[in-house]
């Protein structure tokens, strides 16, 4: 599947996504590469995470810390490897300036 003017029908989109294997979440951020008083060159910086991480990011609301959410996952039965993966993903998001540590 490729981007085009008319959106893909739902069945074709589902088929295209399923054929790609493991789903991924891609975050993008515009960054200024070069600027002058009359011109700017802008690029896109992307970060790819597993699709399951999207649901976790939806829980980050600015009121609860990531540590509290990890603790909640642990109480719900998440194993060490899952928790390590989530923590690693969070650290990566902070390093890439996609999240602000606070």
PDB file of N, CA and C in Angstrom:
ATOM      1  N   UNK A   1       0.841  -1.181   0.000  1.00  0.00           N
ATOM      2  CA  UNK A   1       0.000   0.000   0.000  1.00  0.00           C
ATOM      3  C   UNK A   1       0.885   1.243   0.000  1.00  0.00           C
ATOM      4  N   UNK A   2       0.403   2.283  -0.642  1.00  0.00           N
ATOM      5  CA  UNK A   2       1.141   3.547  -0.651  1.00  0.00           C
ATOM      6  C   UNK A   2       0.160   4.683  -0.459  1.00  0.00           C
ATOM      7  N   UNK A   3       0.678   5.821  -0.039  1.00  0.00           N
ATOM      8  CA  UNK A   3      -0.184   6.973   0.150  1.00  0.00           C
ATOM      9  C   UNK A   3      -0.667   7.476  -1.198  1.00  0.00           C
ATOM     10  N   UNK A   4      -1.893   7.880  -1.243  1.00  0.00           N
ATOM     11  CA  UNK A   4      -2.469   8.413  -2.472  1.00  0.00           C
ATOM     12  C   UNK A   4      -3.572   9.392  -2.111  1.00  0.00           C
ATOM     13  N   UNK A   5      -4.110  10.048  -3.125  1.00  0.00           N
ATOM     14  CA  UNK A   5      -5.140  11.066  -2.870  1.00  0.00           C
ATOM     15  C   UNK A   5      -6.406  10.476  -2.256  1.00  0.00           C
ATOM     16  N   UNK A   6      -6.841   9.333  -2.750  1.00  0.00           N
ATOM     17  CA  UNK A   6      -8.043   8.693  -2.208  1.00  0.00           C
ATOM     18  C   UNK A   6      -7.625   7.650  -1.178  1.00  0.00           C
ATOM     19  N   UNK A   7      -8.253   7.644  -0.007  1.00  0.00           N
ATOM     20  CA  UNK A   7      -7.877   6.651   1.005  1.00  0.00           C
ATOM     21  C   UNK A   7      -8.183   5.237   0.534  1.00  0.00           C
ATOM     22  N   UNK A   8      -7.415   4.285   1.030  1.00  0.00           N
ATOM     23  CA  UNK A   8      -7.659   2.883   0.711  1.00  0.00           C
ATOM     24  C   UNK A   8      -8.946   2.416   1.375  1.00  0.00           C
ATOM     25  N   UNK A   9      -9.691   1.539   0.706  1.00  0.00           N
ATOM     26  CA  UNK A   9     -10.849   0.945   1.379  1.00  0.00           C
ATOM     27  C   UNK A   9     -10.370   0.170   2.613  1.00  0.00           C
ATOM     28  N   UNK A  10     -11.207   0.111   3.629  1.00  0.00           N
ATOM     29  CA  UNK A  10     -10.834  -0.525   4.897  1.00  0.00           C
ATOM     30  C   UNK A  10     -10.287  -1.936   4.694  1.00  0.00           C
ATOM     31  N   UNK A  11     -10.907  -2.754   3.846  1.00  0.00           N
ATOM     32  CA  UNK A  11     -10.456  -4.134   3.635  1.00  0.00           C
ATOM     33  C   UNK A  11      -9.036  -4.162   3.070  1.00  0.00           C
ATOM     34  N   UNK A  12      -8.732  -3.281   2.117  1.00  0.00           N
ATOM     35  CA  UNK A  12      -7.379  -3.249   1.529  1.00  0.00           C
ATOM     36  C   UNK A  12      -6.364  -2.740   2.534  1.00  0.00           C
ATOM     37  N   UNK A  13      -6.756  -1.764   3.355  1.00  0.00           N
ATOM     38  CA  UNK A  13      -5.850  -1.245   4.373  1.00  0.00           C
ATOM     39  C   UNK A  13      -5.524  -2.331   5.406  1.00  0.00           C
ATOM     40  N   UNK A  14      -6.545  -3.048   5.848  1.00  0.00           N
ATOM     41  CA  UNK A  14      -6.338  -4.132   6.809  1.00  0.00           C
ATOM     42  C   UNK A  14      -5.426  -5.197   6.220  1.00  0.00           C
ATOM     43  N   UNK A  15      -5.648  -5.549   4.969  1.00  0.00           N
ATOM     44  CA  UNK A  15      -4.815  -6.545   4.293  1.00  0.00           C
ATOM     45  C   UNK A  15      -3.364  -6.070   4.180  1.00  0.00           C
ATOM     46  N   UNK A  16      -3.180  -4.809   3.826  1.00  0.00           N
ATOM     47  CA  UNK A  16      -1.828  -4.266   3.684  1.00  0.00           C
ATOM     48  C   UNK A  16      -1.098  -4.247   5.019  1.00  0.00           C
ATOM     49  N   UNK A  17      -1.797  -3.863   6.082  1.00  0.00           N
ATOM     50  CA  UNK A  17      -1.175  -3.825   7.398  1.00  0.00           C
ATOM     51  C   UNK A  17      -0.853  -5.227   7.904  1.00  0.00           C
ATOM     52  N   UNK A  18      -1.743  -6.178   7.661  1.00  0.00           N
ATOM     53  CA  UNK A  18      -1.524  -7.552   8.119  1.00  0.00           C
ATOM     54  C   UNK A  18      -0.352  -8.196   7.402  1.00  0.00           C
ATOM     55  N   UNK A  19      -0.110  -7.827   6.169  1.00  0.00           N
ATOM     56  CA  UNK A  19       0.977  -8.441   5.396  1.00  0.00           C
ATOM     57  C   UNK A  19       2.347  -7.925   5.811  1.00  0.00           C
ATOM     58  N   UNK A  20       2.395  -6.893   6.639  1.00  0.00           N
ATOM     59  CA  UNK A  20       3.666  -6.302   7.042  1.00  0.00           C
ATOM     60  C   UNK A  20       4.267  -6.958   8.275  1.00  0.00           C
ATOM     61  N   UNK A  21       3.615  -7.966   8.838  1.00  0.00           N
ATOM     62  CA  UNK A  21       4.142  -8.616  10.037  1.00  0.00           C
ATOM     63  C   UNK A  21       3.758  -7.844  11.276  1.00  0.00           C
ATOM     64  N   UNK A  22       4.686  -7.726  12.204  1.00  0.00           N
ATOM     65  CA  UNK A  22       4.419  -7.053  13.473  1.00  0.00           C
ATOM     66  C   UNK A  22       4.097  -5.579  13.246  1.00  0.00           C
ATOM     67  N   UNK A  23       3.015  -5.130  13.858  1.00  0.00           N
ATOM     68  CA  UNK A  23       2.618  -3.724  13.729  1.00  0.00           C
ATOM     69  C   UNK A  23       3.607  -2.833  14.479  1.00  0.00           C
ATOM     70  N   UNK A  24       3.840  -1.659  13.953  1.00  0.00           N
ATOM     71  CA  UNK A  24       4.766  -0.703  14.555  1.00  0.00           C
ATOM     72  C   UNK A  24       4.086   0.645  14.690  1.00  0.00           C
ATOM     73  N   UNK A  25       4.521   1.416  15.661  1.00  0.00           N
ATOM     74  CA  UNK A  25       4.052   2.786  15.873  1.00  0.00           C
ATOM     75  C   UNK A  25       5.196   3.703  15.469  1.00  0.00           C
ATOM     76  N   UNK A  26       4.953   4.600  14.534  1.00  0.00           N
ATOM     77  CA  UNK A  26       5.991   5.516  14.076  1.00  0.00           C
ATOM     78  C   UNK A  26       5.616   6.926  14.505  1.00  0.00           C
ATOM     79  N   UNK A  27       6.495   7.541  15.276  1.00  0.00           N
ATOM     80  CA  UNK A  27       6.307   8.923  15.704  1.00  0.00           C
ATOM     81  C   UNK A  27       7.209   9.796  14.862  1.00  0.00           C
ATOM     82  N   UNK A  28       6.718  10.945  14.452  1.00  0.00           N
ATOM     83  CA  UNK A  28       7.527  11.867  13.657  1.00  0.00           C
ATOM     84  C   UNK A  28       7.517  13.253  14.258  1.00  0.00           C
ATOM     85  N   UNK A  29       8.630  13.943  14.090  1.00  0.00           N
ATOM     86  CA  UNK A  29       8.747  15.304  14.611  1.00  0.00           C
ATOM     87  C   UNK A  29       9.538  16.122  13.605  1.00  0.00           C
ATOM     88  N   UNK A  30       9.029  17.281  13.270  1.00  0.00           N
ATOM     89  CA  UNK A  30       9.746  18.179  12.355  1.00  0.00           C
ATOM     90  C   UNK A  30      10.916  18.816  13.092  1.00  0.00           C
ATOM     91  N   UNK A  31      12.057  18.891  12.416  1.00  0.00           N
ATOM     92  CA  UNK A  31      13.240  19.537  12.998  1.00  0.00           C
ATOM     93  C   UNK A  31      13.844  20.478  11.958  1.00  0.00           C
ATOM     94  N   UNK A  32      14.303  21.623  12.413  1.00  0.00           N
ATOM     95  CA  UNK A  32      14.956  22.580  11.519  1.00  0.00           C
ATOM     96  C   UNK A  32      16.393  22.117  11.317  1.00  0.00           C
ATOM     97  N   UNK A  33      16.742  21.860  10.066  1.00  0.00           N
ATOM     98  CA  UNK A  33      18.089  21.412   9.739  1.00  0.00           C
ATOM     99  C   UNK A  33      19.020  22.590   9.483  1.00  0.00           C
ATOM    100  N   UNK A  34      18.484  23.612   8.849  1.00  0.00           N
ATOM    101  CA  UNK A  34      19.273  24.795   8.522  1.00  0.00           C
ATOM    102  C   UNK A  34      18.316  25.964   8.423  1.00  0.00           C
ATOM    103  N   UNK A  35      18.693  27.079   8.996  1.00  0.00           N
ATOM    104  CA  UNK A  35      17.830  28.263   8.950  1.00  0.00           C
ATOM    105  C   UNK A  35      18.657  29.484   8.605  1.00  0.00           C
ATOM    106  N   UNK A  36      18.047  30.366   7.822  1.00  0.00           N
ATOM    107  CA  UNK A  36      18.644  31.661   7.510  1.00  0.00           C
ATOM    108  C   UNK A  36      17.518  32.691   7.596  1.00  0.00           C
ATOM    109  N   UNK A  37      17.830  33.959   7.497  1.00  0.00           N
ATOM    110  CA  UNK A  37      16.761  34.967   7.589  1.00  0.00           C
ATOM    111  C   UNK A  37      15.688  34.827   6.508  1.00  0.00           C
ATOM    112  N   UNK A  38      16.017  34.194   5.379  1.00  0.00           N
ATOM    113  CA  UNK A  38      15.044  34.097   4.287  1.00  0.00           C
ATOM    114  C   UNK A  38      14.621  32.682   3.946  1.00  0.00           C
ATOM    115  N   UNK A  39      15.247  31.689   4.539  1.00  0.00           N
ATOM    116  CA  UNK A  39      14.980  30.317   4.128  1.00  0.00           C
ATOM    117  C   UNK A  39      15.205  29.369   5.303  1.00  0.00           C
ATOM    118  N   UNK A  40      14.495  28.254   5.281  1.00  0.00           N
ATOM    119  CA  UNK A  40      14.704  27.216   6.292  1.00  0.00           C
ATOM    120  C   UNK A  40      14.600  25.857   5.629  1.00  0.00           C
ATOM    121  N   UNK A  41      15.425  24.949   6.078  1.00  0.00           N
ATOM    122  CA  UNK A  41      15.355  23.569   5.615  1.00  0.00           C
ATOM    123  C   UNK A  41      14.865  22.732   6.789  1.00  0.00           C
ATOM    124  N   UNK A  42      13.768  22.010   6.565  1.00  0.00           N
ATOM    125  CA  UNK A  42      13.144  21.246   7.633  1.00  0.00           C
ATOM    126  C   UNK A  42      13.187  19.770   7.272  1.00  0.00           C
ATOM    127  N   UNK A  43      13.525  18.959   8.245  1.00  0.00           N
ATOM    128  CA  UNK A  43      13.528  17.514   8.070  1.00  0.00           C
ATOM    129  C   UNK A  43      12.560  16.879   9.042  1.00  0.00           C
ATOM    130  N   UNK A  44      12.434  15.571   8.951  1.00  0.00           N
ATOM    131  CA  UNK A  44      11.561  14.836   9.850  1.00  0.00           C
ATOM    132  C   UNK A  44      12.394  13.805  10.593  1.00  0.00           C
ATOM    133  N   UNK A  45      12.275  13.818  11.895  1.00  0.00           N
ATOM    134  CA  UNK A  45      12.962  12.835  12.725  1.00  0.00           C
ATOM    135  C   UNK A  45      11.917  11.825  13.167  1.00  0.00           C
ATOM    136  N   UNK A  46      12.152  10.546  12.917  1.00  0.00           N
ATOM    137  CA  UNK A  46      11.168   9.523  13.254  1.00  0.00           C
ATOM    138  C   UNK A  46      11.704   8.580  14.316  1.00  0.00           C
ATOM    139  N   UNK A  47      10.784   7.978  15.011  1.00  0.00           N
ATOM    140  CA  UNK A  47      11.093   7.009  16.048  1.00  0.00           C
ATOM    141  C   UNK A  47      10.072   5.890  15.908  1.00  0.00           C
ATOM    142  N   UNK A  48      10.536   4.664  15.841  1.00  0.00           N
ATOM    143  CA  UNK A  48       9.653   3.521  15.633  1.00  0.00           C
ATOM    144  C   UNK A  48       9.605   2.666  16.895  1.00  0.00           C
ATOM    145  N   UNK A  49       8.379   2.341  17.327  1.00  0.00           N
ATOM    146  CA  UNK A  49       8.155   1.525  18.517  1.00  0.00           C
ATOM    147  C   UNK A  49       7.168   0.425  18.178  1.00  0.00           C
ATOM    148  N   UNK A  50       7.081  -0.587  19.025  1.00  0.00           N
ATOM    149  CA  UNK A  50       6.074  -1.619  18.791  1.00  0.00           C
ATOM    150  C   UNK A  50       4.691  -1.005  18.955  1.00  0.00           C
ATOM    151  N   UNK A  51       3.724  -1.534  18.240  1.00  0.00           N
ATOM    152  CA  UNK A  51       2.374  -0.962  18.239  1.00  0.00           C
ATOM    153  C   UNK A  51       1.742  -0.997  19.620  1.00  0.00           C
ATOM    154  N   UNK A  52       2.054  -1.995  20.424  1.00  0.00           N
ATOM    155  CA  UNK A  52       1.499  -2.078  21.765  1.00  0.00           C
ATOM    156  C   UNK A  52       1.889  -0.905  22.640  1.00  0.00           C
ATOM    157  N   UNK A  53       2.953  -0.232  22.261  1.00  0.00           N
ATOM    158  CA  UNK A  53       3.410   0.912  23.033  1.00  0.00           C
ATOM    159  C   UNK A  53       2.438   2.082  22.906  1.00  0.00           C
ATOM    160  N   UNK A  54       1.670   2.126  21.824  1.00  0.00           N
ATOM    161  CA  UNK A  54       0.714   3.213  21.619  1.00  0.00           C
ATOM    162  C   UNK A  54      -0.329   3.279  22.726  1.00  0.00           C
ATOM    163  N   UNK A  55      -0.833   2.126  23.141  1.00  0.00           N
ATOM    164  CA  UNK A  55      -1.821   2.097  24.223  1.00  0.00           C
ATOM    165  C   UNK A  55      -1.207   2.617  25.518  1.00  0.00           C
ATOM    166  N   UNK A  56       0.064   2.281  25.750  1.00  0.00           N
ATOM    167  CA  UNK A  56       0.740   2.775  26.949  1.00  0.00           C
ATOM    168  C   UNK A  56       0.888   4.288  26.890  1.00  0.00           C
ATOM    169  N   UNK A  57       1.275   4.818  25.729  1.00  0.00           N
ATOM    170  CA  UNK A  57       1.440   6.271  25.598  1.00  0.00           C
ATOM    171  C   UNK A  57       0.127   6.996  25.844  1.00  0.00           C
ATOM    172  N   UNK A  58      -0.987   6.351  25.500  1.00  0.00           N
ATOM    173  CA  UNK A  58      -2.288   6.950  25.751  1.00  0.00           C
ATOM    174  C   UNK A  58      -2.579   7.125  27.230  1.00  0.00           C
ATOM    175  N   UNK A  59      -1.882   6.380  28.076  1.00  0.00           N
ATOM    176  CA  UNK A  59      -2.070   6.486  29.522  1.00  0.00           C
ATOM    177  C   UNK A  59      -1.259   7.618  30.142  1.00  0.00           C
ATOM    178  N   UNK A  60      -0.286   8.144  29.405  1.00  0.00           N
ATOM    179  CA  UNK A  60       0.532   9.239  29.927  1.00  0.00           C
ATOM    180  C   UNK A  60      -0.251  10.536  29.793  1.00  0.00           C
ATOM    181  N   UNK A  61      -0.738  11.034  30.903  1.00  0.00           N
ATOM    182  CA  UNK A  61      -1.604  12.208  30.887  1.00  0.00           C
ATOM    183  C   UNK A  61      -1.005  13.408  31.610  1.00  0.00           C
ATOM    184  N   UNK A  62       0.247  13.299  32.058  1.00  0.00           N
ATOM    185  CA  UNK A  62       0.871  14.403  32.762  1.00  0.00           C
ATOM    186  C   UNK A  62       0.603  14.407  34.251  1.00  0.00           C
ATOM    187  N   UNK A  63      -0.300  13.558  34.705  1.00  0.00           N
ATOM    188  CA  UNK A  63      -0.609  13.504  36.141  1.00  0.00           C
ATOM    189  C   UNK A  63       0.072  12.319  36.823  1.00  0.00           C
ATOM    190  N   UNK A  64       0.202  11.219  36.083  1.00  0.00           N
ATOM    191  CA  UNK A  64       0.849  10.028  36.650  1.00  0.00           C
ATOM    192  C   UNK A  64       2.231   9.873  36.047  1.00  0.00           C
ATOM    193  N   UNK A  65       3.143   9.411  36.845  1.00  0.00           N
ATOM    194  CA  UNK A  65       4.505   9.204  36.348  1.00  0.00           C
ATOM    195  C   UNK A  65       4.581   7.880  35.602  1.00  0.00           C
ATOM    196  N   UNK A  66       5.590   7.773  34.761  1.00  0.00           N
ATOM    197  CA  UNK A  66       5.827   6.522  34.048  1.00  0.00           C
ATOM    198  C   UNK A  66       6.115   5.404  35.048  1.00  0.00           C
ATOM    199  N   UNK A  67       6.819   5.726  36.139  1.00  0.00           N
ATOM    200  CA  UNK A  67       7.117   4.719  37.167  1.00  0.00           C
ATOM    201  C   UNK A  67       5.825   4.176  37.782  1.00  0.00           C
ATOM    202  N   UNK A  68       4.855   5.055  38.015  1.00  0.00           N
ATOM    203  CA  UNK A  68       3.573   4.615  38.574  1.00  0.00           C
ATOM    204  C   UNK A  68       2.847   3.705  37.592  1.00  0.00           C
ATOM    205  N   UNK A  69       2.912   4.022  36.305  1.00  0.00           N
ATOM    206  CA  UNK A  69       2.273   3.172  35.307  1.00  0.00           C
ATOM    207  C   UNK A  69       2.968   1.817  35.206  1.00  0.00           C
ATOM    208  N   UNK A  70       4.296   1.812  35.280  1.00  0.00           N
ATOM    209  CA  UNK A  70       5.033   0.548  35.262  1.00  0.00           C
ATOM    210  C   UNK A  70       4.654  -0.305  36.481  1.00  0.00           C
ATOM    211  N   UNK A  71       4.504   0.334  37.622  1.00  0.00           N
ATOM    212  CA  UNK A  71       4.095  -0.381  38.837  1.00  0.00           C
ATOM    213  C   UNK A  71       2.697  -0.969  38.659  1.00  0.00           C
ATOM    214  N   UNK A  72       1.818  -0.208  38.034  1.00  0.00           N
ATOM    215  CA  UNK A  72       0.460  -0.689  37.774  1.00  0.00           C
ATOM    216  C   UNK A  72       0.497  -1.894  36.840  1.00  0.00           C
ATOM    217  N   UNK A  73       1.343  -1.863  35.816  1.00  0.00           N
ATOM    218  CA  UNK A  73       1.498  -3.007  34.909  1.00  0.00           C
ATOM    219  C   UNK A  73       1.995  -4.228  35.677  1.00  0.00           C
ATOM    220  N   UNK A  74       2.957  -4.013  36.563  1.00  0.00           N
ATOM    221  CA  UNK A  74       3.504  -5.122  37.344  1.00  0.00           C
ATOM    222  C   UNK A  74       2.419  -5.746  38.222  1.00  0.00           C
ATOM    223  N   UNK A  75       1.598  -4.909  38.858  1.00  0.00           N
ATOM    224  CA  UNK A  75       0.498  -5.428  39.687  1.00  0.00           C
ATOM    225  C   UNK A  75      -0.513  -6.190  38.840  1.00  0.00           C
ATOM    226  N   UNK A  76      -0.662  -5.792  37.569  1.00  0.00           N
ATOM    227  CA  UNK A  76      -1.603  -6.467  36.677  1.00  0.00           C
ATOM    228  C   UNK A  76      -1.033  -7.772  36.129  1.00  0.00           C
ATOM    229  N   UNK A  77       0.255  -8.059  36.439  1.00  0.00           N
ATOM    230  CA  UNK A  77       0.821  -9.341  36.033  1.00  0.00           C
ATOM    231  C   UNK A  77       1.868  -9.280  34.943  1.00  0.00           C
ATOM    232  N   UNK A  78       2.273  -8.099  34.535  1.00  0.00           N
ATOM    233  CA  UNK A  78       3.312  -7.996  33.508  1.00  0.00           C
ATOM    234  C   UNK A  78       4.618  -8.564  34.050  1.00  0.00           C
ATOM    235  N   UNK A  79       5.306  -9.314  33.219  1.00  0.00           N
ATOM    236  CA  UNK A  79       6.559  -9.956  33.600  1.00  0.00           C
ATOM    237  C   UNK A  79       7.737  -9.010  33.413  1.00  0.00           C
ATOM    238  N   UNK A  80       8.897  -9.384  33.937  1.00  0.00           N
ATOM    239  CA  UNK A  80      10.101  -8.558  33.901  1.00  0.00           C
ATOM    240  C   UNK A  80      10.503  -8.101  32.520  1.00  0.00           C
ATOM    241  N   UNK A  81      10.457  -9.004  31.528  1.00  0.00           N
ATOM    242  CA  UNK A  81      10.892  -8.649  30.177  1.00  0.00           C
ATOM    243  C   UNK A  81       9.982  -7.581  29.554  1.00  0.00           C
ATOM    244  N   UNK A  82       8.682  -7.689  29.814  1.00  0.00           N
ATOM    245  CA  UNK A  82       7.734  -6.692  29.304  1.00  0.00           C
ATOM    246  C   UNK A  82       8.004  -5.345  29.961  1.00  0.00           C
ATOM    247  N   UNK A  83       8.169  -5.362  31.277  1.00  0.00           N
ATOM    248  CA  UNK A  83       8.424  -4.115  32.002  1.00  0.00           C
ATOM    249  C   UNK A  83       9.737  -3.481  31.554  1.00  0.00           C
ATOM    250  N   UNK A  84      10.758  -4.298  31.334  1.00  0.00           N
ATOM    251  CA  UNK A  84      12.044  -3.777  30.854  1.00  0.00           C
ATOM    252  C   UNK A  84      11.884  -3.137  29.478  1.00  0.00           C
ATOM    253  N   UNK A  85      11.094  -3.768  28.610  1.00  0.00           N
ATOM    254  CA  UNK A  85      10.863  -3.227  27.273  1.00  0.00           C
ATOM    255  C   UNK A  85      10.149  -1.893  27.312  1.00  0.00           C
ATOM    256  N   UNK A  86       9.150  -1.779  28.174  1.00  0.00           N
ATOM    257  CA  UNK A  86       8.412  -0.519  28.300  1.00  0.00           C
ATOM    258  C   UNK A  86       9.323   0.569  28.863  1.00  0.00           C
ATOM    259  N   UNK A  87      10.078   0.236  29.898  1.00  0.00           N
ATOM    260  CA  UNK A  87      10.996   1.215  30.490  1.00  0.00           C
ATOM    261  C   UNK A  87      12.038   1.656  29.466  1.00  0.00           C
ATOM    262  N   UNK A  88      12.559   0.714  28.699  1.00  0.00           N
ATOM    263  CA  UNK A  88      13.544   1.041  27.667  1.00  0.00           C
ATOM    264  C   UNK A  88      12.939   1.965  26.608  1.00  0.00           C
ATOM    265  N   UNK A  89      11.700   1.678  26.212  1.00  0.00           N
ATOM    266  CA  UNK A  89      11.017   2.536  25.241  1.00  0.00           C
ATOM    267  C   UNK A  89      10.814   3.944  25.759  1.00  0.00           C
ATOM    268  N   UNK A  90      10.473   4.063  27.037  1.00  0.00           N
ATOM    269  CA  UNK A  90      10.297   5.389  27.635  1.00  0.00           C
ATOM    270  C   UNK A  90      11.606   6.165  27.654  1.00  0.00           C
ATOM    271  N   UNK A  91      12.684   5.499  28.036  1.00  0.00           N
ATOM    272  CA  UNK A  91      13.996   6.168  28.050  1.00  0.00           C
ATOM    273  C   UNK A  91      14.369   6.630  26.643  1.00  0.00           C
ATOM    274  N   UNK A  92      14.062   5.800  25.663  1.00  0.00           N
ATOM    275  CA  UNK A  92      14.357   6.169  24.270  1.00  0.00           C
ATOM    276  C   UNK A  92      13.548   7.392  23.852  1.00  0.00           C
ATOM    277  N   UNK A  93      12.273   7.436  24.230  1.00  0.00           N
ATOM    278  CA  UNK A  93      11.438   8.589  23.887  1.00  0.00           C
ATOM    279  C   UNK A  93      11.969   9.872  24.512  1.00  0.00           C
ATOM    280  N   UNK A  94      12.455   9.773  25.732  1.00  0.00           N
ATOM    281  CA  UNK A  94      13.038  10.962  26.391  1.00  0.00           C
ATOM    282  C   UNK A  94      14.323  11.371  25.696  1.00  0.00           C
ATOM    283  N   UNK A  95      15.192  10.403  25.377  1.00  0.00           N
ATOM    284  CA  UNK A  95      16.450  10.705  24.676  1.00  0.00           C
ATOM    285  C   UNK A  95      16.214  11.376  23.334  1.00  0.00           C
ATOM    286  N   UNK A  96      15.153  10.950  22.640  1.00  0.00           N
ATOM    287  CA  UNK A  96      14.842  11.488  21.312  1.00  0.00           C
ATOM    288  C   UNK A  96      13.968  12.743  21.396  1.00  0.00           C
ATOM    289  N   UNK A  97      13.701  13.201  22.600  1.00  0.00           N
ATOM    290  CA  UNK A  97      12.897  14.410  22.837  1.00  0.00           C
ATOM    291  C   UNK A  97      11.457  14.269  22.373  1.00  0.00           C
ATOM    292  N   UNK A  98      10.942  13.037  22.364  1.00  0.00           N
ATOM    293  CA  UNK A  98       9.528  12.810  22.044  1.00  0.00           C
ATOM    294  C   UNK A  98       8.677  12.905  23.310  1.00  0.00           C
ATOM    295  N   UNK A  99       9.305  12.706  24.459  1.00  0.00           N
ATOM    296  CA  UNK A  99       8.668  12.898  25.764  1.00  0.00           C
ATOM    297  C   UNK A  99       9.576  13.776  26.604  1.00  0.00           C
ATOM    298  N   UNK A 100       8.982  14.499  27.506  1.00  0.00           N
ATOM    299  CA  UNK A 100       9.759  15.342  28.422  1.00  0.00           C
ATOM    300  C   UNK A 100       9.720  14.685  29.786  1.00  0.00           C
ATOM    301  N   UNK A 101      10.894  14.422  30.344  1.00  0.00           N
ATOM    302  CA  UNK A 101      10.973  13.855  31.687  1.00  0.00           C
ATOM    303  C   UNK A 101      10.614  14.939  32.691  1.00  0.00           C
ATOM    304  N   UNK A 102       9.832  14.562  33.662  1.00  0.00           N
ATOM    305  CA  UNK A 102       9.450  15.582  34.626  1.00  0.00           C
ATOM    306  C   UNK A 102       9.002  15.028  35.922  1.00  0.00           C
TER     307      UNK A 102
END
